[in-house]
Amino acid sequence: MDQVTLDFTHSKGNISRYLYGHFAEHIGGVFYDGLWVGQASPIANILGFRQSLAESFRKLNPPVLRWPGGCYAETYDWRDGIGPRHERPTRVNWWYSHDKRLESNQVGTHEFMDFCRITGAEPYIAANMTSVTPLHIRNWIEYCNFGIGTTLSDERARNGSPEPFNVRFWGIGNENWGGGGQMTAEDCAKAYLRYSTVCDSLDKGNIKFIMCGANGHDVAWTRRLLQEYASRKGNEVRAWGMSVHYYCGTAGSPTAFTRDEWYKQMRQAYYMRRVLDDHRAAMDEFDPERGIKLVVDEWGCWHKDGSGPSRGYNLYEQQSSMRDAVVAALTLNLFNDRCDFVEMANVAQLCNNLHSLYLAGGEHFVETPNYHVFSMFKTHQDARHIPVVVSTDVFEGEGQPLPLLSASASLKNGKITITIANLDMDAARMIRLAGIGGGVSGQAEVTVLAHDDPRAHNSFENPEMVMPITVSRILAEGDILEAPPASVVSIVLCPQQNG
Ligand code: AHR
């Protein structure tokens, strides 16, 4: 018997809603024709964006959306994406050498802002730090955020938006240790300081700059980055955040994996805790007041190409099964439990790509199991964190021990949300809920996302193969909940008032 104990006697603070963020890059089929179908399309659309998808996405209360890359950001010239769409240049996309696709620039700054407005997401722009000048990025910020009366802000008004976009989140660089210029950590910190100083002069102190951090667990790189950054103390434009990207690597086919590959994938996902904890420890050496927030601005499973509906046409498009859903739930639980130092996370990527919430093409559109996890977890956003102690079995096998149950909890508007991932592919887990300093009984909505086959996924042909089922029930003290094998469970509880 497993036990999930909620400790009401203390809290790590609020769970930032930005931990439930998203990412959409100009790569493969993410925009064309995933998110974007164009206004002239026979497919129902809102200002050119696929209506079914936009409406579905809106329901998740998406807090933030990162754009336009990824690697793509490092060759992006924002001027290509403004003005009348039929006059925009066609460019060679950063990913051209992988898929020979060109970039039409039909989605640019104004369209991205439209999508954010339609769906309620706050924009996060990832700016090029490799192949344009700091002035070029400063001009983009001026174009987006300056009230009126400059040549650039007037141009924005002529292009349809007299009101400034007021974009607060600006990433300076993407993966500058790799595709973003192959920089050393020291060079990356110096470039960040150069770009952010120039950019900050426009709107002093109001922009949240995100400095490009390490690849996965490369904490040594982070130390060198922060050492260089900290050596300018007093002069630097304070980075609001530092990014880290972590993907779970291939563990067999996305839809035909073996039992060993299931557990390999779970271990990779569970490794996120080391990426986070070791990063924070390194950051504490240089930033003991914790002024810089950790931003996991790309995460997810990176499977082999070709399993998605376009059969390999859309670069990195992959199917997402129950396994990916459990990875998502485990990862979000890890973030919730580190809400005292992880402030933002963006799952990669929204549509037709890695770990996507949606697959779409032509008239087809489907929500993947990942979508349902984000839906089941959304009440954690901006809720008060409740520490959780999980007592469960550990899977030994090869590599690090893997606890078979993951959980996190929070409180908002008088309701407790408990989210659970059962990493056990072989058996259901029987779970007793308990509380310290408070009870866990009352009226509950219990939602279970599961399937007899952990390889199950949603497709255009069978869009509802994996669907959550919600049951209302009274939870009494000592009740036992069952989490089916390879499942995700959420409980939203109106706690019974004692006395
Ligand atoms: O998400 C796909 C790619 O993965 C991104 O462009 C890049 O930042 C990362 O390597």
mmCIF file of N, CA, C and O in Angstrom, residues 298-374:
data_model
loop_
_atom_site.group_PDB
_atom_site.id
_atom_site.type_symbol
_atom_site.label_atom_id
_atom_site.label_comp_id
_atom_site.label_asym_id
_atom_site.label_seq_id
_atom_site.Cartn_x
_atom_site.Cartn_y
_atom_site.Cartn_z
ATOM 1 N N GLU A 298 12.607 24.620 -22.226
ATOM 2 C CA GLU A 298 12.273 23.511 -23.129
ATOM 3 C C GLU A 298 12.390 22.222 -22.343
ATOM 4 O O GLU A 298 13.423 21.965 -21.715
ATOM 5 N N TRP A 299 11.353 21.412 -22.372
ATOM 6 C CA TRP A 299 11.420 20.092 -21.754
ATOM 7 C C TRP A 299 10.434 19.160 -22.467
ATOM 8 O O TRP A 299 9.478 19.619 -23.090
ATOM 9 N N GLY A 300 10.674 17.872 -22.336
ATOM 10 C CA GLY A 300 9.754 16.890 -22.920
ATOM 11 C C GLY A 300 10.507 15.656 -23.375
ATOM 12 O O GLY A 300 11.717 15.539 -23.170
ATOM 13 N N CYS A 301 9.783 14.730 -23.989
ATOM 14 C CA CYS A 301 10.405 13.524 -24.555
ATOM 15 C C CYS A 301 10.781 13.798 -25.999
ATOM 16 O O CYS A 301 10.004 14.366 -26.749
ATOM 17 N N TRP A 302 11.953 13.351 -26.358
ATOM 18 C CA TRP A 302 12.416 13.515 -27.737
ATOM 19 C C TRP A 302 12.567 12.123 -28.344
ATOM 20 O O TRP A 302 13.597 11.483 -28.188
ATOM 21 N N HIS A 303 11.505 11.656 -29.000
ATOM 22 C CA HIS A 303 11.531 10.318 -29.599
ATOM 23 C C HIS A 303 12.068 10.390 -31.023
ATOM 24 O O HIS A 303 12.273 11.462 -31.573
ATOM 25 N N LYS A 304 12.176 9.201 -31.566
ATOM 26 C CA LYS A 304 12.548 9.078 -32.970
ATOM 27 C C LYS A 304 11.483 9.745 -33.838
ATOM 28 O O LYS A 304 10.300 9.667 -33.522
ATOM 29 N N ASP A 305 11.904 10.344 -34.957
ATOM 30 C CA ASP A 305 10.957 10.981 -35.894
ATOM 31 C C ASP A 305 10.018 9.965 -36.548
ATOM 32 O O ASP A 305 10.326 8.788 -36.580
ATOM 33 N N GLY A 306 8.977 10.479 -37.119
ATOM 34 C CA GLY A 306 8.210 9.686 -38.096
ATOM 35 C C GLY A 306 6.969 9.018 -37.574
ATOM 36 O O GLY A 306 6.238 8.409 -38.348
ATOM 37 N N SER A 307 6.693 9.110 -36.261
ATOM 38 C CA SER A 307 5.527 8.386 -35.741
ATOM 39 C C SER A 307 4.256 9.233 -35.782
ATOM 40 O O SER A 307 3.171 8.746 -35.517
ATOM 41 N N GLY A 308 4.393 10.502 -36.127
ATOM 42 C CA GLY A 308 3.217 11.379 -36.172
ATOM 43 C C GLY A 308 2.429 11.183 -37.449
ATOM 44 O O GLY A 308 2.846 10.442 -38.344
ATOM 45 N N PRO A 309 1.288 11.860 -37.554
ATOM 46 C CA PRO A 309 0.404 11.645 -38.701
ATOM 47 C C PRO A 309 1.029 12.035 -40.042
ATOM 48 O O PRO A 309 0.642 11.480 -41.074
ATOM 49 N N SER A 310 1.997 12.948 -40.056
ATOM 50 C CA SER A 310 2.579 13.328 -41.359
ATOM 51 C C SER A 310 3.632 12.309 -41.802
ATOM 52 O O SER A 310 4.246 12.481 -42.861
ATOM 53 N N ARG A 311 3.858 11.278 -40.994
ATOM 54 C CA ARG A 311 4.781 10.186 -41.334
ATOM 55 C C ARG A 311 6.178 10.692 -41.707
ATOM 56 O O ARG A 311 6.779 10.265 -42.697
ATOM 57 N N GLY A 312 6.654 11.671 -40.953
ATOM 58 C CA GLY A 312 8.035 12.114 -41.150
ATOM 59 C C GLY A 312 8.161 13.406 -41.935
ATOM 60 O O GLY A 312 9.246 13.993 -41.970
ATOM 61 N N TYR A 313 7.071 13.882 -42.556
ATOM 62 C CA TYR A 313 7.185 15.147 -43.302
ATOM 63 C C TYR A 313 7.461 16.312 -42.339
ATOM 64 O O TYR A 313 8.303 17.168 -42.610
ATOM 65 N N ASN A 314 6.738 16.329 -41.238
ATOM 66 C CA ASN A 314 6.957 17.391 -40.242
ATOM 67 C C ASN A 314 8.117 17.006 -39.329
ATOM 68 O O ASN A 314 8.037 16.036 -38.581
ATOM 69 N N LEU A 315 9.177 17.773 -39.409
ATOM 70 C CA LEU A 315 10.385 17.483 -38.627
ATOM 71 C C LEU A 315 10.060 17.322 -37.138
ATOM 72 O O LEU A 315 9.367 18.168 -36.558
ATOM 73 N N TYR A 316 10.574 16.260 -36.559
ATOM 74 C CA TYR A 316 10.454 15.944 -35.126
ATOM 75 C C TYR A 316 9.015 15.693 -34.663
ATOM 76 O O TYR A 316 8.760 15.607 -33.450
ATOM 77 N N GLU A 317 8.099 15.569 -35.598
ATOM 78 C CA GLU A 317 6.723 15.281 -35.173
ATOM 79 C C GLU A 317 6.672 13.852 -34.636
ATOM 80 O O GLU A 317 7.195 12.936 -35.256
ATOM 81 N N GLN A 318 6.062 13.695 -33.499
ATOM 82 C CA GLN A 318 5.984 12.365 -32.896
ATOM 83 C C GLN A 318 4.641 12.153 -32.231
ATOM 84 O O GLN A 318 3.972 13.104 -31.832
ATOM 85 N N GLN A 319 4.272 10.899 -32.135
ATOM 86 C CA GLN A 319 3.072 10.539 -31.383
ATOM 87 C C GLN A 319 3.392 10.621 -29.898
ATOM 88 O O GLN A 319 4.536 10.446 -29.488
ATOM 89 N N SER A 320 2.371 10.898 -29.119
ATOM 90 C CA SER A 320 2.523 10.903 -27.660
ATOM 91 C C SER A 320 1.538 9.900 -27.080
ATOM 92 O O SER A 320 0.337 10.008 -27.319
ATOM 93 N N SER A 321 2.052 8.967 -26.334
ATOM 94 C CA SER A 321 1.212 7.899 -25.776
ATOM 95 C C SER A 321 0.972 8.168 -24.286
ATOM 96 O O SER A 321 1.376 9.200 -23.741
ATOM 97 N N MET A 322 0.383 7.187 -23.628
ATOM 98 C CA MET A 322 0.222 7.265 -22.167
ATOM 99 C C MET A 322 1.585 7.435 -21.489
ATOM 100 O O MET A 322 1.692 8.046 -20.435
ATOM 101 N N ARG A 323 2.634 6.865 -22.110
ATOM 102 C CA ARG A 323 3.968 7.017 -21.503
ATOM 103 C C ARG A 323 4.372 8.497 -21.423
ATOM 104 O O ARG A 323 4.873 8.952 -20.394
ATOM 105 N N ASP A 324 4.103 9.228 -22.497
ATOM 106 C CA ASP A 324 4.446 10.654 -22.484
ATOM 107 C C ASP A 324 3.590 11.402 -21.462
ATOM 108 O O ASP A 324 4.051 12.365 -20.835
ATOM 109 N N ALA A 325 2.344 10.964 -21.330
ATOM 110 C CA ALA A 325 1.459 11.615 -20.350
ATOM 111 C C ALA A 325 2.008 11.414 -18.936
ATOM 112 O O ALA A 325 2.007 12.343 -18.115
ATOM 113 N N VAL A 326 2.486 10.217 -18.646
ATOM 114 C CA VAL A 326 3.030 9.960 -17.303
ATOM 115 C C VAL A 326 4.319 10.773 -17.108
ATOM 116 O O VAL A 326 4.549 11.336 -16.029
ATOM 117 N N VAL A 327 5.135 10.869 -18.150
ATOM 118 C CA VAL A 327 6.339 11.715 -18.058
ATOM 119 C C VAL A 327 5.936 13.160 -17.768
ATOM 120 O O VAL A 327 6.535 13.834 -16.913
ATOM 121 N N ALA A 328 4.914 13.637 -18.460
ATOM 122 C CA ALA A 328 4.466 15.027 -18.234
ATOM 123 C C ALA A 328 4.021 15.209 -16.789
ATOM 124 O O ALA A 328 4.384 16.193 -16.121
ATOM 125 N N ALA A 329 3.243 14.257 -16.279
ATOM 126 C CA ALA A 329 2.719 14.386 -14.911
ATOM 127 C C ALA A 329 3.856 14.331 -13.890
ATOM 128 O O ALA A 329 3.899 15.126 -12.937
ATOM 129 N N LEU A 330 4.788 13.420 -14.084
ATOM 130 C CA LEU A 330 5.939 13.323 -13.188
ATOM 131 C C LEU A 330 6.721 14.642 -13.210
ATOM 132 O O LEU A 330 7.105 15.188 -12.161
ATOM 133 N N THR A 331 6.961 15.166 -14.398
ATOM 134 C CA THR A 331 7.753 16.391 -14.536
ATOM 135 C C THR A 331 7.047 17.569 -13.871
ATOM 136 O O THR A 331 7.668 18.351 -13.130
ATOM 137 N N LEU A 332 5.751 17.692 -14.098
ATOM 138 C CA LEU A 332 5.009 18.811 -13.495
ATOM 139 C C LEU A 332 4.988 18.676 -11.970
ATOM 140 O O LEU A 332 5.070 19.677 -11.253
ATOM 141 N N ASN A 333 4.900 17.451 -11.482
ATOM 142 C CA ASN A 333 4.989 17.263 -10.016
ATOM 143 C C ASN A 333 6.352 17.711 -9.485
ATOM 144 O O ASN A 333 6.447 18.335 -8.422
ATOM 145 N N LEU A 334 7.411 17.388 -10.238
ATOM 146 C CA LEU A 334 8.760 17.816 -9.807
ATOM 147 C C LEU A 334 8.851 19.341 -9.797
ATOM 148 O O LEU A 334 9.446 19.932 -8.888
ATOM 149 N N PHE A 335 8.266 19.972 -10.793
ATOM 150 C CA PHE A 335 8.281 21.450 -10.814
ATOM 151 C C PHE A 335 7.496 22.009 -9.621
ATOM 152 O O PHE A 335 7.960 22.924 -8.941
ATOM 153 N N ASN A 336 6.307 21.481 -9.406
ATOM 154 C CA ASN A 336 5.487 21.998 -8.293
ATOM 155 C C ASN A 336 6.260 21.952 -6.989
ATOM 156 O O ASN A 336 6.208 22.878 -6.177
ATOM 157 N N ASP A 337 6.971 20.855 -6.795
ATOM 158 C CA ASP A 337 7.687 20.672 -5.538
ATOM 159 C C ASP A 337 8.929 21.535 -5.429
ATOM 160 O O ASP A 337 9.581 21.547 -4.383
ATOM 161 N N ARG A 338 9.279 22.197 -6.508
ATOM 162 C CA ARG A 338 10.440 23.101 -6.483
ATOM 163 C C ARG A 338 9.986 24.516 -6.829
ATOM 164 O O ARG A 338 10.741 25.303 -7.402
ATOM 165 N N CYS A 339 8.768 24.820 -6.448
ATOM 166 C CA CYS A 339 8.200 26.128 -6.807
ATOM 167 C C CYS A 339 8.903 27.264 -6.084
ATOM 168 O O CYS A 339 8.679 28.424 -6.402
ATOM 169 N N ASP A 340 9.759 26.935 -5.117
ATOM 170 C CA ASP A 340 10.512 28.004 -4.447
ATOM 171 C C ASP A 340 11.685 28.479 -5.294
ATOM 172 O O ASP A 340 12.255 29.523 -5.011
ATOM 173 N N PHE A 341 12.061 27.752 -6.343
ATOM 174 C CA PHE A 341 13.134 28.277 -7.196
ATOM 175 C C PHE A 341 12.939 28.038 -8.692
ATOM 176 O O PHE A 341 13.694 28.577 -9.491
ATOM 177 N N VAL A 342 11.950 27.251 -9.073
ATOM 178 C CA VAL A 342 11.659 27.144 -10.515
ATOM 179 C C VAL A 342 10.445 28.020 -10.781
ATOM 180 O O VAL A 342 9.394 27.833 -10.177
ATOM 181 N N GLU A 343 10.598 28.970 -11.707
ATOM 182 C CA GLU A 343 9.543 29.975 -11.873
ATOM 183 C C GLU A 343 8.789 29.804 -13.185
ATOM 184 O O GLU A 343 7.634 30.191 -13.295
ATOM 185 N N MET A 344 9.467 29.229 -14.176
ATOM 186 C CA MET A 344 8.786 29.054 -15.461
ATOM 187 C C MET A 344 9.274 27.767 -16.108
ATOM 188 O O MET A 344 10.428 27.370 -15.923
ATOM 189 N N ALA A 345 8.379 27.129 -16.860
ATOM 190 C CA ALA A 345 8.765 25.951 -17.638
ATOM 191 C C ALA A 345 7.871 25.925 -18.876
ATOM 192 O O ALA A 345 6.692 26.263 -18.803
ATOM 193 N N ASN A 346 8.461 25.522 -20.011
ATOM 194 C CA ASN A 346 7.722 25.534 -21.268
ATOM 195 C C ASN A 346 7.892 24.183 -21.943
ATOM 196 O O ASN A 346 9.001 23.821 -22.339
ATOM 197 N N VAL A 347 6.810 23.462 -22.035
ATOM 198 C CA VAL A 347 6.896 22.134 -22.646
ATOM 199 C C VAL A 347 7.105 22.303 -24.149
ATOM 200 O O VAL A 347 6.534 23.184 -24.788
ATOM 201 N N ALA A 348 7.989 21.447 -24.695
ATOM 202 C CA ALA A 348 8.317 21.534 -26.119
ATOM 203 C C ALA A 348 7.717 20.324 -26.845
ATOM 204 O O ALA A 348 8.026 19.206 -26.468
ATOM 205 N N GLN A 349 6.931 20.625 -27.872
ATOM 206 C CA GLN A 349 6.388 21.880 -28.333
ATOM 207 C C GLN A 349 4.888 21.718 -28.522
ATOM 208 O O GLN A 349 4.398 20.590 -28.575
ATOM 209 N N LEU A 350 4.207 22.849 -28.776
ATOM 210 C CA LEU A 350 2.748 22.836 -28.681
ATOM 211 C C LEU A 350 2.045 21.890 -29.654
ATOM 212 O O LEU A 350 1.081 21.221 -29.292
ATOM 213 N N CYS A 351 2.553 21.820 -30.889
ATOM 214 C CA CYS A 351 1.781 21.107 -31.923
ATOM 215 C C CYS A 351 2.702 20.437 -32.935
ATOM 216 O O CYS A 351 3.699 21.046 -33.359
ATOM 217 N N ASN A 352 2.389 19.215 -33.328
ATOM 218 C CA ASN A 352 3.102 18.513 -34.415
ATOM 219 C C ASN A 352 4.610 18.437 -34.217
ATOM 220 O O ASN A 352 5.376 18.577 -35.184
ATOM 221 N N ASN A 353 5.043 18.223 -32.993
ATOM 222 C CA ASN A 353 6.481 18.199 -32.764
ATOM 223 C C ASN A 353 6.759 17.317 -31.556
ATOM 224 O O ASN A 353 6.045 16.348 -31.294
ATOM 225 N N LEU A 354 7.793 17.667 -30.776
ATOM 226 C CA LEU A 354 8.139 16.882 -29.601
ATOM 227 C C LEU A 354 7.056 17.034 -28.537
ATOM 228 O O LEU A 354 6.513 18.123 -28.360
ATOM 229 N N HIS A 355 6.763 16.011 -27.843
ATOM 230 C CA HIS A 355 5.887 16.029 -26.659
ATOM 231 C C HIS A 355 4.678 16.968 -26.790
ATOM 232 O O HIS A 355 4.352 17.741 -25.870
ATOM 233 N N SER A 356 4.047 16.912 -27.933
ATOM 234 C CA SER A 356 3.023 17.926 -28.245
ATOM 235 C C SER A 356 1.692 17.681 -27.551
ATOM 236 O O SER A 356 1.307 16.544 -27.272
ATOM 237 N N LEU A 357 0.988 18.780 -27.355
ATOM 238 C CA LEU A 357 -0.375 18.689 -26.835
ATOM 239 C C LEU A 357 -1.362 18.441 -27.962
ATOM 240 O O LEU A 357 -2.476 17.955 -27.715
ATOM 241 N N TYR A 358 -0.942 18.809 -29.195
ATOM 242 C CA TYR A 358 -1.847 18.671 -30.334
ATOM 243 C C TYR A 358 -1.126 18.097 -31.534
ATOM 244 O O TYR A 358 0.047 18.380 -31.760
ATOM 245 N N LEU A 359 -1.914 17.339 -32.325
ATOM 246 C CA LEU A 359 -1.489 16.957 -33.664
ATOM 247 C C LEU A 359 -2.557 17.494 -34.598
ATOM 248 O O LEU A 359 -3.761 17.394 -34.298
ATOM 249 N N ALA A 360 -2.124 18.088 -35.691
ATOM 250 C CA ALA A 360 -3.097 18.693 -36.605
ATOM 251 C C ALA A 360 -2.535 18.693 -38.011
ATOM 252 O O ALA A 360 -1.321 18.711 -38.223
ATOM 253 N N GLY A 361 -3.446 18.688 -38.975
ATOM 254 C CA GLY A 361 -3.043 18.752 -40.383
ATOM 255 C C GLY A 361 -4.307 18.723 -41.222
ATOM 256 O O GLY A 361 -5.224 17.959 -40.922
ATOM 257 N N GLY A 362 -4.365 19.588 -42.265
ATOM 258 C CA GLY A 362 -5.595 19.656 -43.056
ATOM 259 C C GLY A 362 -6.777 19.886 -42.135
ATOM 260 O O GLY A 362 -6.727 20.717 -41.236
ATOM 261 N N GLU A 363 -7.830 19.115 -42.324
ATOM 262 C CA GLU A 363 -9.024 19.322 -41.472
ATOM 263 C C GLU A 363 -8.930 18.560 -40.149
ATOM 264 O O GLU A 363 -9.838 18.629 -39.319
ATOM 265 N N HIS A 364 -7.835 17.833 -39.953
ATOM 266 C CA HIS A 364 -7.718 16.993 -38.757
ATOM 267 C C HIS A 364 -7.082 17.726 -37.579
ATOM 268 O O HIS A 364 -6.170 18.535 -37.751
ATOM 269 N N PHE A 365 -7.527 17.358 -36.410
ATOM 270 C CA PHE A 365 -6.988 17.960 -35.183
ATOM 271 C C PHE A 365 -7.263 16.997 -34.038
ATOM 272 O O PHE A 365 -8.364 16.450 -33.929
ATOM 273 N N VAL A 366 -6.277 16.772 -33.210
ATOM 274 C CA VAL A 366 -6.489 15.857 -32.088
ATOM 275 C C VAL A 366 -5.706 16.329 -30.862
ATOM 276 O O VAL A 366 -4.616 16.887 -30.979
ATOM 277 N N GLU A 367 -6.306 16.126 -29.699
ATOM 278 C CA GLU A 367 -5.626 16.407 -28.425
ATOM 279 C C GLU A 367 -4.898 15.133 -28.004
ATOM 280 O O GLU A 367 -5.491 14.050 -27.995
ATOM 281 N N THR A 368 -3.638 15.262 -27.651
ATOM 282 C CA THR A 368 -2.868 14.083 -27.227
ATOM 283 C C THR A 368 -3.080 13.855 -25.723
ATOM 284 O O THR A 368 -3.589 14.740 -25.020
ATOM 285 N N PRO A 369 -2.633 12.725 -25.193
ATOM 286 C CA PRO A 369 -2.722 12.511 -23.740
ATOM 287 C C PRO A 369 -2.005 13.612 -22.937
ATOM 288 O O PRO A 369 -2.407 13.936 -21.822
ATOM 289 N N ASN A 370 -0.959 14.223 -23.520
ATOM 290 C CA ASN A 370 -0.275 15.327 -22.813
ATOM 291 C C ASN A 370 -1.239 16.474 -22.531
ATOM 292 O O ASN A 370 -1.162 17.129 -21.492
ATOM 293 N N TYR A 371 -2.102 16.726 -23.511
ATOM 294 C CA TYR A 371 -3.099 17.795 -23.327
ATOM 295 C C TYR A 371 -3.914 17.519 -22.063
ATOM 296 O O TYR A 371 -4.160 18.417 -21.246
ATOM 297 N N HIS A 372 -4.331 16.280 -21.918
ATOM 298 C CA HIS A 372 -5.206 15.958 -20.785
ATOM 299 C C HIS A 372 -4.465 16.133 -19.452
ATOM 300 O O HIS A 372 -5.063 16.524 -18.447
ATOM 301 N N VAL A 373 -3.168 15.868 -19.463
ATOM 302 C CA VAL A 373 -2.399 16.074 -18.224
ATOM 303 C C VAL A 373 -2.392 17.564 -17.870
ATOM 304 O O VAL A 373 -2.640 17.943 -16.718
ATOM 305 N N PHE A 374 -2.143 18.409 -18.855
ATOM 306 C CA PHE A 374 -2.138 19.852 -18.565
ATOM 307 C C PHE A 374 -3.509 20.308 -18.075
ATOM 308 O O PHE A 374 -3.612 21.186 -17.221
#
